[in-house]
Coordinates of N, CA and C in Angstrom, one line a residue:
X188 N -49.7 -24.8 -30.0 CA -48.3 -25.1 -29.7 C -48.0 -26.5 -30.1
X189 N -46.7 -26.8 -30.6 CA -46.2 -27.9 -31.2 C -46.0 -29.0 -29.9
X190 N -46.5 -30.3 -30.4 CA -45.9 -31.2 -29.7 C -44.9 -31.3 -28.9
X191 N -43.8 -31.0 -30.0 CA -41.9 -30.8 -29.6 C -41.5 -30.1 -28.3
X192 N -42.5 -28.6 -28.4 CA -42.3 -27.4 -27.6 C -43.1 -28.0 -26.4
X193 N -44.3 -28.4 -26.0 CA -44.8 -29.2 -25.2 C -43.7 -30.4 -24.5
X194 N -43.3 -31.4 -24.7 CA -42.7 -32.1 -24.6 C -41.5 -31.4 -24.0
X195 N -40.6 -30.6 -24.3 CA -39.7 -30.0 -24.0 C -39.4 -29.2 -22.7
X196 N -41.2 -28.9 -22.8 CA -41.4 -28.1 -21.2 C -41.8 -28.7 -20.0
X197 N -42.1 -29.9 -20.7 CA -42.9 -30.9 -19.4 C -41.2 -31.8 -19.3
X198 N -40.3 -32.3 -20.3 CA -39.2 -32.5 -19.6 C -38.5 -31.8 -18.6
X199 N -38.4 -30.5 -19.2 CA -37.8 -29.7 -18.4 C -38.4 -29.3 -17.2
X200 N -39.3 -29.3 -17.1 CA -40.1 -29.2 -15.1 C -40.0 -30.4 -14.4
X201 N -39.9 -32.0 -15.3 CA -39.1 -33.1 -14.4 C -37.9 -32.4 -13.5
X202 N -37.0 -32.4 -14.6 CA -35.6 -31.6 -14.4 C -35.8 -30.6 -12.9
X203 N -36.5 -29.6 -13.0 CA -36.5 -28.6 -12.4 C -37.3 -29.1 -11.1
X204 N -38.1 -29.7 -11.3 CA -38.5 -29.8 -9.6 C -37.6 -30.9 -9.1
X205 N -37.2 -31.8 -9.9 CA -36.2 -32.9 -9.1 C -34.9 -31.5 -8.1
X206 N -34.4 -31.0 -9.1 CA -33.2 -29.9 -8.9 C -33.9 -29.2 -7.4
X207 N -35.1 -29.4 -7.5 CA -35.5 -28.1 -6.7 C -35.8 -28.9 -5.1
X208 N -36.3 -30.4 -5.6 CA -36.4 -30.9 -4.2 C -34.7 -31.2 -3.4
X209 N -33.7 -31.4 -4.0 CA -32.2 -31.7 -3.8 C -32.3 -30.4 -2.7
X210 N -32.2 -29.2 -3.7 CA -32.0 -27.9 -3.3 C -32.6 -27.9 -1.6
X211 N -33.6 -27.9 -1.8 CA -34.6 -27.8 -0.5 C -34.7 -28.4 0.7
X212 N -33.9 -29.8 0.2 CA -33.9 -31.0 1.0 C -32.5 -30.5 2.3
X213 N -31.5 -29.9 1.2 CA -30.2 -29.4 1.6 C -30.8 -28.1 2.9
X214 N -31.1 -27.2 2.4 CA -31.7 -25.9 3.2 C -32.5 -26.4 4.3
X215 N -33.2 -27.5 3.8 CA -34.3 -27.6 5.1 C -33.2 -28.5 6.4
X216 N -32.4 -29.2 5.6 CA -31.2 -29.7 6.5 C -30.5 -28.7 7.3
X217 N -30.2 -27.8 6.6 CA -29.3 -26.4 7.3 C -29.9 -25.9 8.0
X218 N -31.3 -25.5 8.2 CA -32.2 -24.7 8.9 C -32.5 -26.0 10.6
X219 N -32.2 -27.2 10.2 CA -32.5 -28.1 11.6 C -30.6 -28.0 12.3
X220 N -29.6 -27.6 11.5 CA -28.9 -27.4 12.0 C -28.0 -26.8 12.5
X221 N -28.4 -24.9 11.9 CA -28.0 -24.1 12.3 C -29.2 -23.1 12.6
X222 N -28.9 -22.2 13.6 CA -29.4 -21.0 13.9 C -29.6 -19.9 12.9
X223 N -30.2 -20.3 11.8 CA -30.5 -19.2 11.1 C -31.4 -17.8 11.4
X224 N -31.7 -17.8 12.2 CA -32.3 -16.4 12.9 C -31.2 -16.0 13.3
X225 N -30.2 -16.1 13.4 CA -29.3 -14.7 13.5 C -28.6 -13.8 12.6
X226 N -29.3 -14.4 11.3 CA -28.7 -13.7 9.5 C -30.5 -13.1 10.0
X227 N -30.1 -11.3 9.1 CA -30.7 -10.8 8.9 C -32.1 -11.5 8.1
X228 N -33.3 -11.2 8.7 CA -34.5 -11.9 8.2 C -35.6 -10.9 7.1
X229 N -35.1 -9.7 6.7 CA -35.9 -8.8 6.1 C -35.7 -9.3 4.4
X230 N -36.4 -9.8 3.5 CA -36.5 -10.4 2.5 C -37.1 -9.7 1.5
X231 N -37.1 -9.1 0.3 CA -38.0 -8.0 -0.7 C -37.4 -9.2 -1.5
X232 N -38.8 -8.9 -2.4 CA -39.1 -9.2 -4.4 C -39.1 -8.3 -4.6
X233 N -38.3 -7.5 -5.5 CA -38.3 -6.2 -6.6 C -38.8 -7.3 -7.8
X234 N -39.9 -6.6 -7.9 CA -40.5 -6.9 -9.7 C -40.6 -5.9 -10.7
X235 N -40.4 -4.7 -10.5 CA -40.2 -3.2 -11.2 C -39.4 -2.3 -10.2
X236 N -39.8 -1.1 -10.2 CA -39.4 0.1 -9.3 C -40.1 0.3 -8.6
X237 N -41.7 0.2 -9.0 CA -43.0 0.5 -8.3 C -43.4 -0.7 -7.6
X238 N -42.7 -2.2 -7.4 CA -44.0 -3.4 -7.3 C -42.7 -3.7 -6.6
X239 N -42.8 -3.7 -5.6 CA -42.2 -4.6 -4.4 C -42.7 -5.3 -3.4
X240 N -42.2 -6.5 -3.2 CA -43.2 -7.3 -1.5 C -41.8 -7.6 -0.9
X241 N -42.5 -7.2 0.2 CA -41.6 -7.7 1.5 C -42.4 -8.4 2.1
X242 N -41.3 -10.0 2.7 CA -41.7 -11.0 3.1 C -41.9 -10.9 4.5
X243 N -42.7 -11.4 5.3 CA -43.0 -11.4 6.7 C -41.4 -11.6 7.7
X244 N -40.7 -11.0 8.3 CA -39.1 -11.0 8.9 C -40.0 -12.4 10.5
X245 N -41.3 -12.0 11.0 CA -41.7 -12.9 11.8 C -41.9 -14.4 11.6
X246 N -42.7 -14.8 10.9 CA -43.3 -15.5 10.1 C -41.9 -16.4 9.9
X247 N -41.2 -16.1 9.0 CA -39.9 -16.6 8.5 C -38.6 -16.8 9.9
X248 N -38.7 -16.4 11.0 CA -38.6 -16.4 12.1 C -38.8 -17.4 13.0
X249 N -40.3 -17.5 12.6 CA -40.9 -18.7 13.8 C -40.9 -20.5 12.8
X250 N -40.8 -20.2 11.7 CA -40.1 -21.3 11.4 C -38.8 -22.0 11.2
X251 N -38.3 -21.0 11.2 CA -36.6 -21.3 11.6 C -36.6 -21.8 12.8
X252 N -37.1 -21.6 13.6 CA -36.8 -21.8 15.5 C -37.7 -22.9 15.2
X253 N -38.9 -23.1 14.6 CA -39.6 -24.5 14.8 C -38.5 -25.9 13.9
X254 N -37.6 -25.7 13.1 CA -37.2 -26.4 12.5 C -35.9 -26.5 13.1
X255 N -34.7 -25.8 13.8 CA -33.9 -25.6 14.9 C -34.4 -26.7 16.1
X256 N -35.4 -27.3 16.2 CA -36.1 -27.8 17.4 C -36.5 -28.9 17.0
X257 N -36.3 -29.1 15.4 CA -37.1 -30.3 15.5 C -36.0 -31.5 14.7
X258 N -36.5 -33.0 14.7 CA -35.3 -33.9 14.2 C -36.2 -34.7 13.6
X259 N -37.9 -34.2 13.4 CA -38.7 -34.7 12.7 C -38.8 -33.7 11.1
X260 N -39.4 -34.6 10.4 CA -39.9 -33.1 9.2 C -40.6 -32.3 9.4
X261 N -40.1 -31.4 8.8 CA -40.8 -29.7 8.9 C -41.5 -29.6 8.1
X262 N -42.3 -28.4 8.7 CA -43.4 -27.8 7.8 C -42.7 -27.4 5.9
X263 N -40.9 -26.8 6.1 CA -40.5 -26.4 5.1 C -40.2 -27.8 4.2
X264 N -39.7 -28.7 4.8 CA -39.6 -30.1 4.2 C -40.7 -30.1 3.4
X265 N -41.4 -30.7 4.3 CA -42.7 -31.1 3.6 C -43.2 -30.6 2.4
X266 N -43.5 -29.6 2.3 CA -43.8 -28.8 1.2 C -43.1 -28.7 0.0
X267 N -41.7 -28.7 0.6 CA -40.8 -29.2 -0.8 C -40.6 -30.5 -1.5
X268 N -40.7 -31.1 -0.8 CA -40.9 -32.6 -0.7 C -42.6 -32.6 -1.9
X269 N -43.7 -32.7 -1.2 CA -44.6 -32.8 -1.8 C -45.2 -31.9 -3.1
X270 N -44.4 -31.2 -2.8 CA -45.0 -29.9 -4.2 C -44.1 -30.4 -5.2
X271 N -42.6 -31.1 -5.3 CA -42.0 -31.8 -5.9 C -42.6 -32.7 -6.4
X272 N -43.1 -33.5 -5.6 CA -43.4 -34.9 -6.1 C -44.6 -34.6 -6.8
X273 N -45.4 -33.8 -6.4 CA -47.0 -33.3 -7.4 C -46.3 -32.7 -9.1
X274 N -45.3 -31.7 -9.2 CA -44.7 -31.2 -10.2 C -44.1 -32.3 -10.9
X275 N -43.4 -33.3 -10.2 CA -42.7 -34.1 -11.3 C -43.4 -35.4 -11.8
X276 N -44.7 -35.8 -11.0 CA -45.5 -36.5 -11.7 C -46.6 -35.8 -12.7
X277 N -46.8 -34.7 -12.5 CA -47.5 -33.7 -13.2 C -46.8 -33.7 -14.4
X278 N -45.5 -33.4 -14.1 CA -45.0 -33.0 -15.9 C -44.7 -34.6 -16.4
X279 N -44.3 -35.3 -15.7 CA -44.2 -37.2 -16.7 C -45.7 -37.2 -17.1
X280 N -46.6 -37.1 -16.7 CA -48.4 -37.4 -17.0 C -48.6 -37.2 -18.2
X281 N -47.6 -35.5 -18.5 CA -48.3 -34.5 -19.5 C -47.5 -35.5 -20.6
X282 N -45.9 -34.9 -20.1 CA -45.4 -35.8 -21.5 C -45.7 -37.2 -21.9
X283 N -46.1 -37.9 -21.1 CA -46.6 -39.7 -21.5 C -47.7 -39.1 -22.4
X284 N -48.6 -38.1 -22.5 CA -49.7 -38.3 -23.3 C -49.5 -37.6 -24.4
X285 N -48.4 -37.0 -24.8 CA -48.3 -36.4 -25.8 C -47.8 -37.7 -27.4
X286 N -48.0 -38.2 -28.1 CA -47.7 -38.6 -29.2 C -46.2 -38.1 -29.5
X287 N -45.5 -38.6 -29.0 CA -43.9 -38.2 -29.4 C -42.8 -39.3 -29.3
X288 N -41.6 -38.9 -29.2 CA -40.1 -39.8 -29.1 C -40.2 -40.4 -27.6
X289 N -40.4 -38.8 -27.3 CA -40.6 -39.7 -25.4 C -41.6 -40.9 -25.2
X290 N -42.8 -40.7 -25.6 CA -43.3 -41.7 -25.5 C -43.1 -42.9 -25.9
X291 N -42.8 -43.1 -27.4 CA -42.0 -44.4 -27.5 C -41.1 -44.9 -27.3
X292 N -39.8 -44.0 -26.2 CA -39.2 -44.3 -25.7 C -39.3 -45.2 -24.8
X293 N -40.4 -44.4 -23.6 CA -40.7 -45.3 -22.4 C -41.5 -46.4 -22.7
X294 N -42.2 -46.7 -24.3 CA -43.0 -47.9 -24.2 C -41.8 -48.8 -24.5
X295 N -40.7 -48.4 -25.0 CA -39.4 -49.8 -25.0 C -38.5 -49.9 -23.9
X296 N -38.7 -49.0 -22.9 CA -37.8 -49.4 -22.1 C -38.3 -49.6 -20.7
X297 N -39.4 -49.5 -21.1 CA -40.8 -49.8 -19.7 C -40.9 -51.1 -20.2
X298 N -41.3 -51.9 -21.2 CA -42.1 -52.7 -21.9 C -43.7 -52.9 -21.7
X299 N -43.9 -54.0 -21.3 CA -44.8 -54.1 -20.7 C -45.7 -53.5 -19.1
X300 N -44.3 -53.1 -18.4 CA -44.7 -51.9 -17.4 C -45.6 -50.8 -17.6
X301 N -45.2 -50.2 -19.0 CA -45.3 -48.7 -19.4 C -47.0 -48.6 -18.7
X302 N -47.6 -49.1 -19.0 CA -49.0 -49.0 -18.3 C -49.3 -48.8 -16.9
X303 N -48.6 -49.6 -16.3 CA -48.7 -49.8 -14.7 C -48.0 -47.9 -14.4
X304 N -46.7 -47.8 -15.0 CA -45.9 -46.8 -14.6 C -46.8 -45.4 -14.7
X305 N -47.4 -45.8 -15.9 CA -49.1 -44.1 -16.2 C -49.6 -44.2 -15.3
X306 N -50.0 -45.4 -15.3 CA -51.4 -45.4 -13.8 C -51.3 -45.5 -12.6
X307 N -49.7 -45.4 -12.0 CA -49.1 -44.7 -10.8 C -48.9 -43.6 -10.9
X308 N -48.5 -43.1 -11.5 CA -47.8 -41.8 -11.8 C -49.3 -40.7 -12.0
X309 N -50.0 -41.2 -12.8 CA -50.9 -40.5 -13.0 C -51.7 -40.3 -11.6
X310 N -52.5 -41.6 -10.8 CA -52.7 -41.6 -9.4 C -51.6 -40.3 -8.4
X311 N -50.6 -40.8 -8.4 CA -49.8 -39.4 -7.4 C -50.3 -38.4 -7.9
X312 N -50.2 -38.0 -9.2 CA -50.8 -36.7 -9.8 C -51.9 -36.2 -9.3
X313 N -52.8 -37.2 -9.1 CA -54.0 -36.7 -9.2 C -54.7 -36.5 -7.4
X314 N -54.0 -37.3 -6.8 CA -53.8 -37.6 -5.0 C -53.2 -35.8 -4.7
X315 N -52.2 -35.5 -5.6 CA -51.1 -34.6 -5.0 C -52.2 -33.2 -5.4
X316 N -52.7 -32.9 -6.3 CA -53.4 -32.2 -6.9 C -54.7 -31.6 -6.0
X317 N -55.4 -32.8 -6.1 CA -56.6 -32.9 -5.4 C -57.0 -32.2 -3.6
X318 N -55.9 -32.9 -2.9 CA -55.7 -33.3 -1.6 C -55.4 -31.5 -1.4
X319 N -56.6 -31.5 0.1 CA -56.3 -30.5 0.6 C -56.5 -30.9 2.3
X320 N -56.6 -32.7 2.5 CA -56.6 -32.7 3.9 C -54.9 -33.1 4.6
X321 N -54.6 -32.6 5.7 CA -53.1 -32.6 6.1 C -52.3 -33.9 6.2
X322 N -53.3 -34.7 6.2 CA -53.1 -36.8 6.2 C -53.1 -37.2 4.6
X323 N -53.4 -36.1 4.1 CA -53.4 -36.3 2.6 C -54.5 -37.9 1.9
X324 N -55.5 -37.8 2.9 CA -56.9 -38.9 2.5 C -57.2 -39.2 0.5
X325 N -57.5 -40.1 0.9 CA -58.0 -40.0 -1.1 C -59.3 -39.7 -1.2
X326 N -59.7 -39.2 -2.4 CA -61.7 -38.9 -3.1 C -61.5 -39.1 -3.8
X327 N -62.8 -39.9 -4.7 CA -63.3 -40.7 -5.3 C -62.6 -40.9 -6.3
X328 N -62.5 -38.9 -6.8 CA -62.2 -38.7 -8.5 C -60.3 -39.0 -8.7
X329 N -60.0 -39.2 -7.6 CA -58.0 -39.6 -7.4 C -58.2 -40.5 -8.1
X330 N -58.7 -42.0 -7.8 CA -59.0 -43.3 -8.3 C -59.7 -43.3 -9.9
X331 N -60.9 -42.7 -9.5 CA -62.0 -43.7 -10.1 C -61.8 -43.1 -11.4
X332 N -61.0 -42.7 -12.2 CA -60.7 -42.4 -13.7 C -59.5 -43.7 -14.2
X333 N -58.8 -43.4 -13.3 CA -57.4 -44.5 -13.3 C -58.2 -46.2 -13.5
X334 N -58.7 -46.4 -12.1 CA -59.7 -47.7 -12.5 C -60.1 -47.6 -13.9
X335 N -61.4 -47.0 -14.1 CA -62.1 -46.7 -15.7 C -61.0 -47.6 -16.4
X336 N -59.9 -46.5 -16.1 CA -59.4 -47.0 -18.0 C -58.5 -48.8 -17.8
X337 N -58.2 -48.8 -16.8 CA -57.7 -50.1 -16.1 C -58.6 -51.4 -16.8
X338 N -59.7 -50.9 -16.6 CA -60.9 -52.1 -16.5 C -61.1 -52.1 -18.1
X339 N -61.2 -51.0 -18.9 CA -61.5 -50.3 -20.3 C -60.2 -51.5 -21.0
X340 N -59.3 -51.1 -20.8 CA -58.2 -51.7 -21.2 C -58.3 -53.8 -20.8
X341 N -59.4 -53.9 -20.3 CA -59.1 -55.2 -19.6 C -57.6 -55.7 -19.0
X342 N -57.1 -54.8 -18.2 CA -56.3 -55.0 -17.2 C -55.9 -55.3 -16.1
X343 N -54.6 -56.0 -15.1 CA -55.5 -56.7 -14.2 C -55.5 -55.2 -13.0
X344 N -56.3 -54.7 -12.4 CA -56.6 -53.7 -11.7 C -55.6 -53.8 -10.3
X345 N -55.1 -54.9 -10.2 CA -53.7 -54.8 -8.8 C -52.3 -54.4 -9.6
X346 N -51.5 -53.4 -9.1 CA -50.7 -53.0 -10.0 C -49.8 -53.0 -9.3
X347 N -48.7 -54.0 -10.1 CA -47.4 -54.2 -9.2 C -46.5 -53.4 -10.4
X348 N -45.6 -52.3 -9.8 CA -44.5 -51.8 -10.8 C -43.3 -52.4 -10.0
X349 N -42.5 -52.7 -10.9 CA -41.1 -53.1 -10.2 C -39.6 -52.6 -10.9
X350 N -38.9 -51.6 -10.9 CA -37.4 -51.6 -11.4 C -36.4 -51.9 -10.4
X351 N -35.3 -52.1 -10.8 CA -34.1 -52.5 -10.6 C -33.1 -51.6 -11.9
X352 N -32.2 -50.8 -10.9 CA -32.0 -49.2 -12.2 C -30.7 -50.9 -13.1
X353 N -30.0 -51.7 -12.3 CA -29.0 -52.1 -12.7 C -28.9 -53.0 -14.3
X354 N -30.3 -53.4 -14.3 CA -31.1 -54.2 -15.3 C -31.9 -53.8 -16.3
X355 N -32.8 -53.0 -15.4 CA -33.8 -52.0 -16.5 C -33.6 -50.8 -16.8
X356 N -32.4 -50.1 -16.5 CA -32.0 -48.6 -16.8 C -30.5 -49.0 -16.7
X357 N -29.8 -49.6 -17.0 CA -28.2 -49.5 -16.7 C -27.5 -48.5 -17.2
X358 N -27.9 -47.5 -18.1 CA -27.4 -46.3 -18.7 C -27.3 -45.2 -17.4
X359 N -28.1 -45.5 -16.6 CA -28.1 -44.6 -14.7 C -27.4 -45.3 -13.9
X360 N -26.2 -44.5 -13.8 CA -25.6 -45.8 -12.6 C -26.3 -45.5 -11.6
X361 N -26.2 -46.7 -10.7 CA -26.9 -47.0 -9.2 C -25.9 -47.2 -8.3
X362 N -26.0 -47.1 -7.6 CA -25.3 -47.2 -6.0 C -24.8 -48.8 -5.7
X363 N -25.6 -49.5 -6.3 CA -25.6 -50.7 -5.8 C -26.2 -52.0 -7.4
X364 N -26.0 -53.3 -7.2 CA -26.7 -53.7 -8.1 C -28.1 -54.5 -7.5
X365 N -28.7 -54.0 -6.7 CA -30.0 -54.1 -6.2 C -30.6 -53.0 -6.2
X366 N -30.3 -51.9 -6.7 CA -30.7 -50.3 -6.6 C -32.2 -50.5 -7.4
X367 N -33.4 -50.1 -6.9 CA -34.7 -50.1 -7.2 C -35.6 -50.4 -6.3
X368 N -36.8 -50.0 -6.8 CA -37.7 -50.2 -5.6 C -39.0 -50.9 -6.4
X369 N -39.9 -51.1 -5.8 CA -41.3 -51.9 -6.3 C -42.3 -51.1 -5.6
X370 N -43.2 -51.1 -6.3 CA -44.7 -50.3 -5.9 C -46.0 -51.2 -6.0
X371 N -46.9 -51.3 -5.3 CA -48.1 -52.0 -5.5 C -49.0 -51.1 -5.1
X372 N -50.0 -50.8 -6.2 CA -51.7 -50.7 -5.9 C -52.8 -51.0 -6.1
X373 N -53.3 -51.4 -5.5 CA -54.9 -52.0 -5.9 C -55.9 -51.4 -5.9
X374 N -55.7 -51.2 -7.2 CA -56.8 -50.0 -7.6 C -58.3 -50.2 -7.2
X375 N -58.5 -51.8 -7.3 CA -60.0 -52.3 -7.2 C -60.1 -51.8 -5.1
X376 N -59.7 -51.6 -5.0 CA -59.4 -52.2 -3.3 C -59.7 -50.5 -2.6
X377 N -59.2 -49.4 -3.7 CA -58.9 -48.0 -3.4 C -60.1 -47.8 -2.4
X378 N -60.6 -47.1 -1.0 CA -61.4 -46.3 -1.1 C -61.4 -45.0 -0.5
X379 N -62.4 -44.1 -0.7 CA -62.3 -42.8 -0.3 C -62.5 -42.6 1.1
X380 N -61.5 -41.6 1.1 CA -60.8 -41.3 3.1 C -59.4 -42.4 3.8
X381 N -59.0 -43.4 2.6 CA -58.0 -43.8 2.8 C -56.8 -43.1 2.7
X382 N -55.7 -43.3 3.9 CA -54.3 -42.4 3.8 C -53.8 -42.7 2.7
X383 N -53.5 -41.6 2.3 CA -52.8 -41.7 1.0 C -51.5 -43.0 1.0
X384 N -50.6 -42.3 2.1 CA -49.2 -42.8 2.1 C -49.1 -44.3 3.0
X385 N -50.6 -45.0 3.2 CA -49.9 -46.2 3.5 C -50.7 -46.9 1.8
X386 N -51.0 -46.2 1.0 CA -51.2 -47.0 -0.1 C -49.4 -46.4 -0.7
X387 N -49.4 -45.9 -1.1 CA -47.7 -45.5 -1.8 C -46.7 -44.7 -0.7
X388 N -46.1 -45.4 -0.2 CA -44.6 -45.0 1.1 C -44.5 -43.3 0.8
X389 N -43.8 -42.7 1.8 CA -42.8 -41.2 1.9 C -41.6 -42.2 0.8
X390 N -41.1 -43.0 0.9 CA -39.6 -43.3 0.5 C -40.6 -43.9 -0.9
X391 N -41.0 -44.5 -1.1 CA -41.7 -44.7 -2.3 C -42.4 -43.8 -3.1
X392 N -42.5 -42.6 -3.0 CA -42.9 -41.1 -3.7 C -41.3 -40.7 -3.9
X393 N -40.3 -40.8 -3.5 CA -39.0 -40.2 -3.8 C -38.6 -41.1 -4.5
X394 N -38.6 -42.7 -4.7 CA -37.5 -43.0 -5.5 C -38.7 -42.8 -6.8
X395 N -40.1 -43.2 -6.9 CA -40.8 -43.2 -8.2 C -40.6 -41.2 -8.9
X396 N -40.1 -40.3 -7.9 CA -39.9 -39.2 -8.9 C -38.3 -39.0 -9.1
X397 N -37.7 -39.8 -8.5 CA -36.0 -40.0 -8.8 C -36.4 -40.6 -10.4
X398 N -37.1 -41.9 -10.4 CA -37.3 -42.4 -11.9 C -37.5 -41.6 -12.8
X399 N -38.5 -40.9 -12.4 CA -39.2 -40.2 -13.5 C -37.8 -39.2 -14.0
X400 N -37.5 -38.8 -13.0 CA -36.1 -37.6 -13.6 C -35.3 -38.6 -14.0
X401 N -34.6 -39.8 -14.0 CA -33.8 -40.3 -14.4 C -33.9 -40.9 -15.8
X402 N -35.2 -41.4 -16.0 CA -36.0 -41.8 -17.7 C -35.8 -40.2 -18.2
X403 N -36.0 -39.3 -17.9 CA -36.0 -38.3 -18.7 C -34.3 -38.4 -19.2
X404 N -33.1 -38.5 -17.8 CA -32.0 -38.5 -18.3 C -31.5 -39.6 -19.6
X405 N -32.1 -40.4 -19.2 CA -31.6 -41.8 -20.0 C -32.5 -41.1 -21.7
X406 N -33.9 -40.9 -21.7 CA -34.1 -40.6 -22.9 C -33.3 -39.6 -23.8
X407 N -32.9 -38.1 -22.8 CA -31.7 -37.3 -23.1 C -30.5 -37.5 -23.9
X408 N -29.9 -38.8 -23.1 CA -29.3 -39.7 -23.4 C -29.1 -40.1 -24.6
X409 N -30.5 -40.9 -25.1 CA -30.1 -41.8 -26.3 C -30.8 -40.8 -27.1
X410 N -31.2 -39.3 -27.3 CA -31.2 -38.3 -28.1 C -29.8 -38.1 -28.8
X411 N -29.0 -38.0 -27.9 CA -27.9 -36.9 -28.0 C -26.8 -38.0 -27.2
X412 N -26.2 -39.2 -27.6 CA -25.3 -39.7 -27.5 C -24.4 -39.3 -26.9

């Protein structure tokens, strides 16, 4: 398969899980604020005539009422939330390594960042991937590839990323002319069974895959004028 076509599909799953965390974020809001247990709960996938599933009407039930109850994040949050942020660092990863337009894109409009921005992004990737404990802990192999090439590269191994959309992306309007956030990690410092999220924020995993969908817009952008 061609670079191009590659490239294309890893933009387009930015796209689609940004789209998809909005979506979800909306629902999971409506489910804390209305009673959705009293719309019918009986749910079927028709995939032919013969291949049907029907979804659990309980199951789907007792989390409605646990989210109805709660003014913290839900189990449904969460998962959209985080399977988002694993898909849209997953698909930036792929396209950074592909040899293409994108890629030279983000090395001119990253500059000197463009490195820091892989070896965060790639880190989430690989934290989001990996992690099957509920505190979301780190092991070994999240880090110790990222370090490798850090050190390979003679780089400094503390990694501060910093945008500001109003300066470094002005083609995305922002809200504000302070709009941006900054990320630090120290890769040398990483170790295993560390919380994931007091090394990179909840609010710091959302605006770094806001970026990521937003470089894709801005690259879109200077494609297609």
């Amino acid at each position: 398969m061609s670079n191009s076509v590659l490239l294309d599909d890893a933009l387009l799953l930015v796209e689609q899980n940004f789209y998809f965390l909005h979506v979800g974020e909306f629902f999971g809001n409506l489910s804390k604020k209305e009673d959705l247990t009293k719309n019918d709960l009986s749910v079927k996938r028709t995939f032919d005539e013969s291949q049907i599933y029907h979804f659990n009407p309980a199951i789907i039930k007792e989390l409605l009422n646990d989210a109805n109850k709660s003014s913290e994040i839900t189990l449904f949050e969460y998962f959209v939330e985080f399977n988002a942020f694993r898909g849209i660092c997953m698909a930036t990863v792929e396209a950074l390594r592909l040899e293409s337009s994108f890629r030279e894109f983000m090395q001119i409009r990253l500059g000197e960042q463009f490195e820091d921005f892989f070896d965060i992004v790639s880190f989430v990737r690989n934290v989001l991937s990996h992690n099957i404990h509920a505190q979301i802990m780190l092991s070994e192999r999240d880090y110790a590839g990222t370090l490798k090439r850090i050190r390979r590269h003679k780089r400094d191994t503390n990694i501060l990323f910093s945008l500001i959309y109003a300066s470094d992306l002005p083609e995305i309007g922002s809200p504000d002319m302070n709009y941006g956030f900054t990320c630090n990690v120290d890769f040398e410092n990483l170790e295993e069974g560390m919380p994931f999220l007091e090394i990179i924020s909840h609010w710091e995993l959302m605006m770094l895959s806001e970026l990521c969908f937003n470089l894709v817009m801005a690259y879109r952008m200077f494609k297609s004028p």
